[in-house]
Coordinates of C-alpha atoms and ligand atoms in Angstrom, one line a residue:
M1 CA 72.3 116.6 110.1
A2 CA 72.9 113.7 112.5
E3 CA 70.2 113.2 115.1
K4 CA 71.1 109.7 115.9
S5 CA 73.2 107.4 113.8
K6 CA 71.4 104.9 111.5
Y7 CA 72.8 101.4 111.0
V8 CA 73.5 99.5 107.8
F9 CA 74.4 95.8 108.5
V10 CA 76.3 94.0 105.8
T11 CA 76.3 90.2 105.9
G12 CA 77.4 87.6 103.4
G13 CA 76.1 84.3 102.3
V14 CA 76.7 81.3 100.0
V15 CA 80.5 81.5 99.9
S16 CA 83.3 83.6 101.4
S17 CA 85.4 86.1 99.4
L18 CA 82.3 87.8 97.9
G19 CA 83.8 91.2 98.4
K20 CA 81.7 92.3 101.4
G21 CA 84.5 94.7 102.3
I22 CA 84.3 96.4 98.9
A23 CA 80.5 96.4 99.1
A24 CA 80.6 98.0 102.6
S25 CA 83.2 100.5 101.4
S26 CA 81.2 101.3 98.2
L27 CA 78.0 102.0 100.3
G28 CA 80.2 104.3 102.5
L29 CA 81.5 106.2 99.5
L30 CA 78.1 106.7 97.9
L31 CA 76.5 108.0 101.1
Q32 CA 79.5 110.2 101.8
K33 CA 79.3 111.7 98.3
R34 CA 75.7 112.6 99.0
G35 CA 76.9 114.7 101.9
L36 CA 76.4 112.2 104.7
K37 CA 78.9 111.5 107.5
V38 CA 79.8 107.8 107.4
C39 CA 81.6 105.3 109.6
N40 CA 82.6 101.8 108.7
V41 CA 83.3 99.0 111.2
K42 CA 84.3 95.4 110.7
F43 CA 83.5 92.5 113.1
D44 CA 85.7 89.5 112.7
P45 CA 84.5 86.2 114.2
Y46 CA 87.9 84.7 115.0
L47 CA 89.4 84.4 118.5
N48 CA 92.6 86.2 117.9
V49 CA 92.5 89.6 119.6
D50 CA 93.8 91.2 116.4
P51 CA 95.3 89.8 113.1
G52 CA 98.8 91.1 114.1
T53 CA 100.0 87.7 115.2
M54 CA 98.5 85.8 112.2
N55 CA 100.4 84.4 109.3
P56 CA 99.8 86.2 106.0
F57 CA 98.6 82.8 104.6
Q58 CA 95.9 82.8 107.2
H59 CA 94.9 86.4 106.9
G60 CA 96.5 88.4 104.2
E61 CA 97.8 91.8 104.9
V62 CA 97.6 93.4 108.3
F63 CA 96.4 96.9 107.9
V64 CA 97.9 99.3 110.4
L65 CA 96.1 102.4 111.5
D66 CA 97.4 105.8 112.7
D67 CA 96.7 104.7 116.3
G68 CA 98.9 101.7 115.8
S69 CA 96.2 99.1 115.8
E70 CA 96.7 96.1 113.6
T71 CA 93.5 95.4 111.7
D72 CA 91.8 93.4 109.0
L73 CA 92.6 94.3 105.4
D74 CA 89.0 95.4 104.9
L75 CA 89.8 98.5 106.9
G76 CA 92.2 99.3 104.1
H77 CA 89.3 99.3 101.7
Y78 CA 87.2 101.5 104.0
E79 CA 90.0 104.0 104.3
R80 CA 90.8 103.9 100.5
F81 CA 87.1 104.4 99.5
T82 CA 86.0 107.0 102.1
D83 CA 89.3 108.4 103.3
V84 CA 87.8 108.5 106.8
P85 CA 90.7 107.8 109.2
M86 CA 89.9 105.0 111.6
G87 CA 91.0 103.7 114.9
K88 CA 91.1 100.5 116.9
E89 CA 87.3 100.7 117.6
N90 CA 86.6 100.1 113.9
N91 CA 87.8 96.5 113.9
V92 CA 86.4 94.2 116.6
T93 CA 87.1 90.5 116.9
T94 CA 85.5 87.8 118.9
G95 CA 88.8 87.6 120.8
Q96 CA 88.4 91.2 122.0
I97 CA 84.7 90.7 123.0
Y98 CA 85.5 87.6 125.1
N99 CA 88.6 89.3 126.6
T100 CA 86.4 92.2 127.8
V101 CA 83.6 90.0 129.1
I102 CA 85.9 87.5 130.9
S103 CA 88.0 90.3 132.6
R104 CA 84.7 91.8 133.7
E105 CA 83.6 88.5 135.1
R106 CA 86.9 88.1 137.0
R107 CA 86.4 91.5 138.5
G108 CA 83.1 90.4 139.8
D109 CA 81.1 93.0 137.7
Y110 CA 78.3 90.6 136.9
L111 CA 77.3 90.3 140.5
G112 CA 76.9 86.6 140.7
A113 CA 75.1 86.1 137.4
T114 CA 75.8 83.2 135.0
V115 CA 77.8 84.8 132.2
Q116 CA 76.4 83.7 128.8
V117 CA 76.7 84.3 125.1
I118 CA 73.2 85.8 125.2
P119 CA 73.0 88.4 126.7
H120 CA 76.5 89.1 127.8
I121 CA 78.5 88.6 124.6
T122 CA 75.7 90.0 122.4
N123 CA 75.4 93.1 124.8
E124 CA 79.1 93.7 124.4
I125 CA 78.8 93.5 120.6
K126 CA 76.0 96.0 120.6
T127 CA 77.9 98.3 123.0
R128 CA 80.9 98.3 120.6
I129 CA 78.7 99.2 117.7
K130 CA 76.9 102.0 119.5
K131 CA 80.1 103.3 121.0
L132 CA 81.2 104.4 117.5
E133 CA 78.5 107.1 117.5
R134 CA 80.5 109.0 120.1
I135 CA 84.0 108.0 119.0
M136 CA 83.5 108.8 115.4
D137 CA 81.8 112.1 116.3
E138 CA 78.2 111.4 115.4
P139 CA 78.1 109.9 112.0
D140 CA 74.8 109.8 110.1
V141 CA 75.3 106.2 109.4
I142 CA 77.4 103.4 110.8
I143 CA 78.0 100.6 108.2
V144 CA 78.6 97.4 110.1
E145 CA 80.2 94.5 108.2
I146 CA 80.0 91.1 109.8
G147 CA 82.9 88.8 108.7
G148 CA 82.4 85.2 107.7
T149 CA 79.4 83.6 106.0
V150 CA 75.9 83.3 107.3
G151 CA 75.6 79.7 108.7
D152 CA 79.0 79.7 110.3
I153 CA 79.0 78.8 114.0
E154 CA 81.5 81.6 114.7
S155 CA 79.5 84.5 113.5
Q156 CA 76.2 83.6 115.2
P157 CA 76.6 85.9 118.3
F158 CA 77.2 88.8 115.9
L159 CA 74.1 88.0 113.8
E160 CA 72.1 87.6 117.0
A161 CA 73.4 91.0 118.2
I162 CA 72.4 92.8 115.0
R163 CA 69.0 91.1 115.0
Q164 CA 68.4 92.5 118.5
M165 CA 69.6 95.9 117.3
G166 CA 67.1 95.7 114.4
Q167 CA 64.3 95.2 117.0
E168 CA 65.6 97.8 119.5
E169 CA 66.4 100.6 117.1
G170 CA 63.5 99.9 114.8
P171 CA 63.2 99.4 111.0
R172 CA 63.6 103.1 110.2
N173 CA 67.0 103.2 111.8
T174 CA 68.4 99.9 110.7
M175 CA 68.9 98.3 107.3
F176 CA 70.1 94.8 106.5
V177 CA 72.1 94.3 103.3
H178 CA 73.0 90.7 102.3
V179 CA 75.7 89.9 99.8
T180 CA 75.2 86.6 97.9
L181 CA 76.3 84.7 94.9
V182 CA 74.2 83.7 91.9
P183 CA 76.3 81.1 90.1
Y184 CA 76.1 80.3 86.5
L185 CA 76.0 76.6 85.7
G186 CA 77.6 76.0 82.3
T187 CA 76.1 72.5 81.9
A188 CA 72.6 73.8 82.5
G189 CA 73.3 77.0 80.7
E190 CA 71.5 78.9 83.5
F191 CA 72.0 81.1 86.5
K192 CA 71.0 79.4 89.8
T193 CA 69.1 81.4 92.4
K194 CA 68.7 78.5 94.9
P195 CA 71.9 79.2 96.9
T196 CA 70.7 82.8 97.4
Q197 CA 67.3 81.6 98.5
H198 CA 68.8 79.2 101.0
S199 CA 71.2 81.9 102.3
V200 CA 68.3 84.3 102.9
R201 CA 66.3 81.5 104.5
E202 CA 69.2 80.9 106.9
L203 CA 69.1 84.6 107.8
R204 CA 65.4 84.6 108.3
A205 CA 65.6 81.6 110.6
I206 CA 67.6 83.7 113.0
G207 CA 65.1 86.6 112.6
I208 CA 66.8 88.8 110.1
Q209 CA 64.9 89.8 107.0
P210 CA 67.3 91.5 104.5
N211 CA 66.1 94.8 103.0
M212 CA 68.5 94.6 100.1
L213 CA 70.4 91.9 98.3
L214 CA 73.7 92.5 96.5
C215 CA 73.8 89.5 94.1
R216 CA 77.3 88.8 92.8
S217 CA 77.4 87.2 89.4
A218 CA 79.9 86.8 86.6
K219 CA 77.5 88.0 83.9
P220 CA 74.4 90.3 84.0
L221 CA 71.3 89.0 85.7
S222 CA 68.0 89.5 83.8
E223 CA 65.1 91.4 85.2
D224 CA 63.2 88.1 85.4
L225 CA 65.8 86.5 87.5
R226 CA 65.8 89.4 89.9
K227 CA 62.0 89.2 90.1
K228 CA 62.3 85.5 91.0
I229 CA 64.8 86.2 93.7
S230 CA 62.5 89.0 94.9
L231 CA 59.6 86.7 95.2
F232 CA 61.4 84.0 97.1
C233 CA 63.3 86.3 99.4
S234 CA 60.7 88.9 100.1
V235 CA 63.0 91.7 98.9
P236 CA 61.5 94.3 96.5
T237 CA 62.8 93.7 92.9
R238 CA 64.4 97.2 92.9
S239 CA 66.4 96.2 96.0
V240 CA 67.7 93.0 94.4
V241 CA 70.8 94.5 93.0
N242 CA 73.1 92.9 90.5
A243 CA 76.7 93.2 91.8
Q244 CA 78.3 91.9 88.6
D245 CA 82.0 91.3 88.3
V246 CA 83.9 94.4 87.2
S247 CA 87.4 95.0 86.0
T248 CA 88.4 97.3 88.8
I249 CA 87.0 97.4 92.4
Y250 CA 86.6 101.2 92.0
D251 CA 83.9 100.7 89.5
V252 CA 81.7 99.0 92.1
P253 CA 80.1 102.2 93.6
I254 CA 79.4 103.5 90.1
K255 CA 77.6 100.3 89.2
Y256 CA 75.6 100.4 92.5
H257 CA 74.7 104.0 91.9
A258 CA 73.4 103.2 88.4
Q259 CA 71.0 100.7 90.0
G260 CA 69.8 103.2 92.6
V261 CA 71.4 101.6 95.6
D262 CA 72.1 104.9 97.4
D263 CA 68.6 106.2 96.5
I264 CA 67.1 103.1 98.1
I265 CA 69.1 103.6 101.3
C266 CA 68.3 107.3 101.5
E267 CA 64.6 106.6 101.1
H268 CA 64.7 103.8 103.7
F269 CA 66.1 106.2 106.3
G270 CA 64.0 109.2 105.1
W271 CA 67.1 111.3 104.1
Q272 CA 66.5 114.1 101.7
V273 CA 70.0 114.6 100.4
P274 CA 71.4 115.6 97.0
Q275 CA 72.6 113.1 94.4
P276 CA 76.2 112.1 94.9
E277 CA 79.1 114.0 93.4
L278 CA 80.9 111.3 91.5
A279 CA 82.7 113.1 88.7
D280 CA 86.2 112.8 90.1
W281 CA 85.6 109.2 91.0
E282 CA 84.3 108.4 87.5
Q283 CA 87.3 110.1 86.0
M284 CA 89.7 108.1 88.1
V285 CA 87.9 104.8 87.0
E286 CA 88.1 105.9 83.3
R287 CA 91.8 106.4 83.7
I288 CA 92.3 103.0 85.2
K289 CA 90.4 101.5 82.3
N290 CA 92.1 103.4 79.5
P291 CA 95.8 104.0 80.4
R292 CA 98.0 105.8 77.9
Q293 CA 101.1 103.7 78.6
H294 CA 102.2 100.4 80.2
I295 CA 105.1 99.7 82.5
K296 CA 106.4 96.7 84.4
I297 CA 107.4 96.9 88.0
G298 CA 109.0 93.9 89.7
I299 CA 107.9 93.0 93.2
C300 CA 110.3 90.7 95.0
G301 CA 109.1 89.2 98.2
K302 CA 108.4 86.0 100.1
Y303 CA 104.6 85.7 99.6
V304 CA 104.4 86.4 95.8
N305 CA 101.7 83.7 95.3
L306 CA 99.6 85.3 98.0
R307 CA 98.4 88.6 96.6
D308 CA 96.3 89.4 99.7
A309 CA 99.5 89.8 101.7
Y310 CA 100.3 92.9 99.5
K311 CA 96.8 94.3 99.0
S312 CA 97.6 97.9 99.9
I313 CA 100.8 97.9 97.7
I314 CA 98.8 96.6 94.8
E315 CA 96.2 99.3 95.2
S316 CA 98.8 102.0 95.7
F317 CA 100.2 101.1 92.2
V318 CA 96.7 101.4 90.8
H319 CA 96.4 104.9 92.3
A320 CA 99.9 105.9 91.2
G321 CA 99.2 104.5 87.7
V322 CA 96.2 106.9 87.5
A323 CA 98.3 109.9 88.4
N324 CA 100.8 108.9 85.7
D325 CA 98.2 107.8 83.1
A326 CA 100.0 104.4 83.1
E327 CA 99.0 100.8 83.7
V328 CA 101.4 99.3 86.1
K329 CA 101.8 95.6 85.4
L330 CA 103.3 93.9 88.5
I331 CA 105.8 91.2 87.9
W332 CA 105.9 88.9 91.0
V333 CA 109.3 87.4 91.5
S334 CA 110.1 85.1 94.4
S335 CA 113.2 86.3 96.2
E336 CA 114.3 82.6 96.6
D337 CA 114.2 82.2 92.8
I338 CA 116.5 85.2 92.4
K339 CA 119.0 83.5 94.7
Q340 CA 118.8 80.4 92.5
S341 CA 118.6 81.9 89.0
G342 CA 120.3 85.3 89.4
A343 CA 118.7 88.8 89.2
E344 CA 119.4 89.4 85.5
K345 CA 117.4 86.4 84.3
L346 CA 114.3 87.4 86.2
L347 CA 114.5 91.1 86.2
Y348 CA 115.9 92.0 82.8
D349 CA 112.5 93.4 81.6
I350 CA 111.4 95.6 84.5
D351 CA 111.1 99.3 84.6
G352 CA 111.3 99.5 88.4
L353 CA 111.7 97.3 91.4
L354 CA 109.8 97.3 94.7
I355 CA 110.8 95.3 97.7
P356 CA 108.0 95.2 100.2
G357 CA 108.0 94.7 104.0
G358 CA 108.4 91.3 105.5
F359 CA 109.6 89.2 108.4
G360 CA 112.2 86.4 108.6
E361 CA 115.4 85.5 106.9
R362 CA 114.0 83.4 104.0
G363 CA 114.6 85.1 100.7
V364 CA 116.6 88.0 102.1
E365 CA 119.8 87.2 100.1
G366 CA 117.7 87.2 96.8
K367 CA 116.3 90.6 97.7
I368 CA 119.8 92.0 98.4
E369 CA 120.9 90.7 95.0
A370 CA 117.9 92.2 93.2
I371 CA 118.7 95.6 94.8
R372 CA 122.3 95.4 93.7
Y373 CA 121.1 94.7 90.2
V374 CA 118.8 97.7 90.0
R375 CA 121.1 100.1 91.9
E376 CA 124.0 99.3 89.5
R377 CA 121.8 99.5 86.4
K378 CA 120.1 102.7 87.5
I379 CA 116.6 101.1 87.4
P380 CA 114.2 102.9 89.8
F381 CA 114.0 101.3 93.2
F382 CA 111.5 101.6 96.1
G383 CA 112.2 99.7 99.3
I384 CA 109.5 99.5 102.0
C385 CA 110.4 98.6 105.6
L386 CA 112.3 95.3 105.3
G387 CA 112.9 96.4 101.7
M388 CA 114.6 99.6 103.0
Q389 CA 116.6 97.5 105.5
C390 CA 117.8 95.2 102.7
A391 CA 118.8 98.3 100.7
V392 CA 121.0 99.4 103.6
I393 CA 122.6 96.0 103.9
E394 CA 123.3 95.9 100.2
Y395 CA 124.8 99.4 100.3
A396 CA 126.9 98.5 103.3
R397 CA 128.2 95.3 101.7
N398 CA 128.7 96.5 98.1
V399 CA 129.5 100.2 98.4
C400 CA 131.0 100.4 101.8
G401 CA 132.8 97.1 101.5
L402 CA 131.4 95.5 104.7
A403 CA 130.9 92.0 103.3
E404 CA 129.5 90.7 106.5
A405 CA 126.8 93.4 106.9
H406 CA 123.4 92.0 107.9
S407 CA 120.4 92.5 110.1
Y408 CA 120.2 91.5 113.8
E409 CA 116.7 90.1 113.0
F410 CA 118.4 87.2 111.2
Y411 CA 121.7 86.6 113.0
R412 CA 122.6 87.4 116.6
D413 CA 126.3 87.0 116.3
L414 CA 127.1 89.6 113.7
K415 CA 130.2 91.5 112.9
H416 CA 128.3 94.3 111.2
P417 CA 124.7 94.5 112.4
V418 CA 123.8 97.5 110.2
I419 CA 120.2 96.9 111.0
H420 CA 119.7 96.5 114.8
L421 CA 117.0 96.2 117.4
M422 CA 115.6 99.5 118.6
A423 CA 116.8 100.2 122.2
D424 CA 113.2 100.1 123.6
Q425 CA 112.7 96.6 122.0
E426 CA 115.3 94.8 124.0
G427 CA 113.8 92.5 126.5
V428 CA 110.3 92.6 124.8
T429 CA 109.1 89.0 124.8
E430 CA 105.4 89.2 123.9
L431 CA 104.7 89.2 120.2
G432 CA 101.2 90.7 119.9
G433 CA 101.2 94.5 119.5
T434 CA 104.7 95.1 120.7
M435 CA 106.4 96.5 117.5
R436 CA 106.8 100.1 116.7
L437 CA 103.3 100.6 115.4
G438 CA 101.3 103.4 114.0
A439 CA 101.8 107.0 112.8
Y440 CA 105.1 108.8 113.7
P441 CA 106.3 112.2 112.3
C442 CA 109.3 112.4 110.1
I443 CA 111.4 115.3 109.0
V444 CA 112.3 115.3 105.3
A445 CA 115.6 116.8 104.0
E446 CA 115.1 119.6 101.5
K447 CA 117.4 118.4 98.7
S448 CA 116.0 114.9 98.2
K449 CA 113.7 112.8 96.1
S450 CA 111.4 112.5 99.1
Y451 CA 111.0 116.2 99.4
E452 CA 110.4 116.5 95.6
A453 CA 107.6 113.9 96.1
Y454 CA 106.0 115.2 99.3
G455 CA 106.8 119.0 99.0
L456 CA 106.7 119.0 102.8
R457 CA 109.4 119.2 105.5
Q458 CA 107.3 117.2 108.0
I459 CA 105.3 114.2 107.2
S460 CA 103.5 111.5 109.1
E461 CA 103.6 107.8 108.1
R462 CA 102.6 104.5 109.7
H463 CA 105.0 101.9 111.0
R464 CA 105.1 98.3 111.8
H465 CA 108.6 97.0 112.6
R466 CA 111.0 96.0 115.3
Y467 CA 114.4 96.8 113.8
E468 CA 116.1 100.0 112.6
L469 CA 119.1 101.3 110.8
N470 CA 121.9 101.0 113.4
N471 CA 123.1 104.5 114.3
A472 CA 126.7 103.3 114.7
Y473 CA 126.9 102.9 110.9
R474 CA 125.3 106.2 110.0
E475 CA 128.5 108.1 109.5
M476 CA 130.1 105.5 107.3
L477 CA 127.0 105.1 105.1
V478 CA 126.8 108.9 104.7
K479 CA 130.5 109.1 103.9
E480 CA 130.0 106.6 101.2
G481 CA 127.2 108.6 99.6
L482 CA 124.0 107.3 101.1
L483 CA 121.6 110.2 101.8
L484 CA 119.6 109.9 105.1
S485 CA 116.8 112.0 103.8
G486 CA 114.1 111.3 106.5
M487 CA 114.7 111.4 110.3
S488 CA 112.5 111.2 113.3
P489 CA 112.2 114.7 114.8
D490 CA 114.6 113.8 117.6
N491 CA 117.1 112.6 115.0
R492 CA 117.4 109.2 116.7
L493 CA 115.8 107.1 114.0
V494 CA 116.5 107.0 110.3
E495 CA 113.3 106.8 108.4
I496 CA 114.3 107.3 104.7
V497 CA 117.5 106.6 102.8
E498 CA 118.3 107.5 99.2
D499 CA 121.1 107.0 96.7
P500 CA 121.5 110.6 95.3
G501 CA 123.6 109.3 92.4
H502 CA 120.8 107.2 91.1
P503 CA 117.7 108.4 89.1
W504 CA 115.3 107.1 91.8
F505 CA 116.5 105.0 94.7
V506 CA 114.4 105.4 97.9
G507 CA 114.0 103.2 100.9
V508 CA 111.5 104.0 103.7
Q509 CA 111.2 102.4 107.1
F510 CA 107.5 103.1 107.2
H511 CA 104.5 101.8 105.1
P512 CA 103.4 104.4 102.6
E513 CA 101.0 102.0 101.0
L514 CA 98.7 102.3 104.0
K515 CA 98.0 105.9 103.1
S516 CA 97.5 105.9 99.4
R517 CA 94.0 106.7 98.2
P518 CA 92.6 106.3 94.6
T519 CA 92.0 110.0 94.1
K520 CA 95.0 111.0 96.3
P521 CA 97.9 108.7 95.4
H522 CA 100.8 108.5 97.8
P523 CA 103.5 110.9 96.7
L524 CA 106.3 108.3 96.9
F525 CA 104.4 105.7 94.8
R526 CA 103.4 108.5 92.4
E527 CA 107.0 109.6 91.9
F528 CA 108.4 106.0 91.8
V529 CA 105.9 105.1 89.0
G530 CA 106.8 108.4 87.3
A531 CA 110.5 107.5 87.4
S532 CA 109.7 104.0 86.1
V533 CA 107.7 105.5 83.2
T534 CA 110.7 107.7 82.4
Y535 CA 113.0 104.7 82.5
N536 CA 110.7 102.8 80.2
E537 CA 110.6 105.7 77.7
K538 CA 114.3 105.9 77.7
K539 CA 114.7 102.2 77.3
K540 CA 112.3 102.3 74.3
A541 CA 114.1 105.2 72.7
A542 CA 117.4 103.4 73.1
T543 CA 116.0 100.2 71.6
S544 CA 114.5 102.0 68.6
A545 CA 117.8 103.9 68.1
D546 CA 119.6 100.5 68.2
V547 CA 117.2 99.2 65.6
E548 CA 117.7 102.2 63.3
E549 CA 121.4 101.9 63.7
S550 CA 121.3 98.3 62.7
I551 CA 119.1 99.1 59.7
D552 CA 121.7 101.8 58.7
I553 CA 124.5 99.3 59.1
S554 CA 122.7 96.7 57.0
R555 CA 122.0 99.4 54.3
S556 CA 125.6 100.5 54.1
Ligands
LIG601 N1 111.2 92.5 109.9 C1 111.5 93.9 109.9 C2 111.4 94.5 111.3 O1 110.7 94.0 112.1 C3 110.7 94.6 108.9 C4 109.3 94.7 109.2 C5 108.4 95.0 108.0 O2 108.9 95.0 106.9 N2 107.2 95.4 108.3 O3 112.0 95.5 111.5

């Protein structure tokens, strides 16, 4: 039905971390479920060209897309909620905008003009927003999330650009949604609307009148309170939406829908479209809330106190939990603690172990020890990227007897570099965007756990790494029983390894977590959680048999 794309601009006020990304994703999902074609885009106000070079402490996870771009973790939410595959154009940073404008200036394209934030930077921002109409094949609506908080110096050019778009495109083609916080003051026993009023005033000072407010709060906001906000902010009461805290992010669109959020947007744009089909989504949320069983999976990594660094992995477990009707409790174990206290002490209780991706040597020995523990005890294991590389090192050391096996990433002068630099990486000196990045095909061996999971011979998965299994060690690893169950089509790169003598031991060089969706869990996560449920059931059966036996003994 697209004539011309409409624009929904999502801004945030009062504090950061209000979940603008989830809000923008939820709007996307609701409109998509009403039959509209949606596109999400995130503008980040920092000067880095992309988050690829940023430390996880600064930025959380880097979400890699099929085209190899390294993007903000909100793009993970967009893809998980709407399942619309995105590309580099869906995440724009101030760094990219300035890069473009400055190169153009150097080429002399501005013909002697003084190059300024307004109009040159703002024009470039608008061009990038409008360009999506063509790139994303004419979506009905482009949902533009502006990173940061209203009032920040950094985000001002973006706000100015969307203000201009509001003028140029007209009120029937643009809508401004502002996410705010309504805090509850325990001492006063009241909710406070003042921060929201101030935040909206700040927006209006730059010429943006919000059409809708998504008011975050810990407890429900009364009708009276919403009326008060409506009065002060000139937003109809109906459009003062209460975005109350929920136990799972997947409940957000359902709560929005119950308050008529998608109706309001459709009316605003004059769309006459059916009500959304939410049955499968609601069923998924129900299963998250009421799981039949509970299991514990250990995650052993470097940034265990920084959950944002593992966002997609955490979500993949939620999705895989739904498929197995199980709640997956994640036990975060620092790999350095394992080195100090030993694997047994920290992992005795788990039903499965996941080692995620990572960079740098810190904690690697602890990871290798943890892998040995679960391999020998036949506890399900899933290694991702660095986790797979550690599994290969462990296998080389403890099964093949190469005590000095290690990765070339950590030591250059190695006797057995079982993980080595890819040939095309030698001589690469720049760090930004120079790894093996993005989607690559992989051929899966028929008799393997991977094939059981995917049911496909050819798959496509996303990568972000510099090192690979060293082909010089392939033969020996295979001779000692390791199954190389996934290969690049030209057979040059090992993508998946398995221990066929183990109930579920799989390591993958790619990042499956980037492709898991709530109603379409990733096959490997699904099967890994399934194997961990089986392990848990056997463990419980064995313990109750032990108890019965001891009762029998005490009776006799
Ligand atoms: N550091 C390893 C490499 O570059 C693994 C990367 C990762 O886990 N994403 O190959």
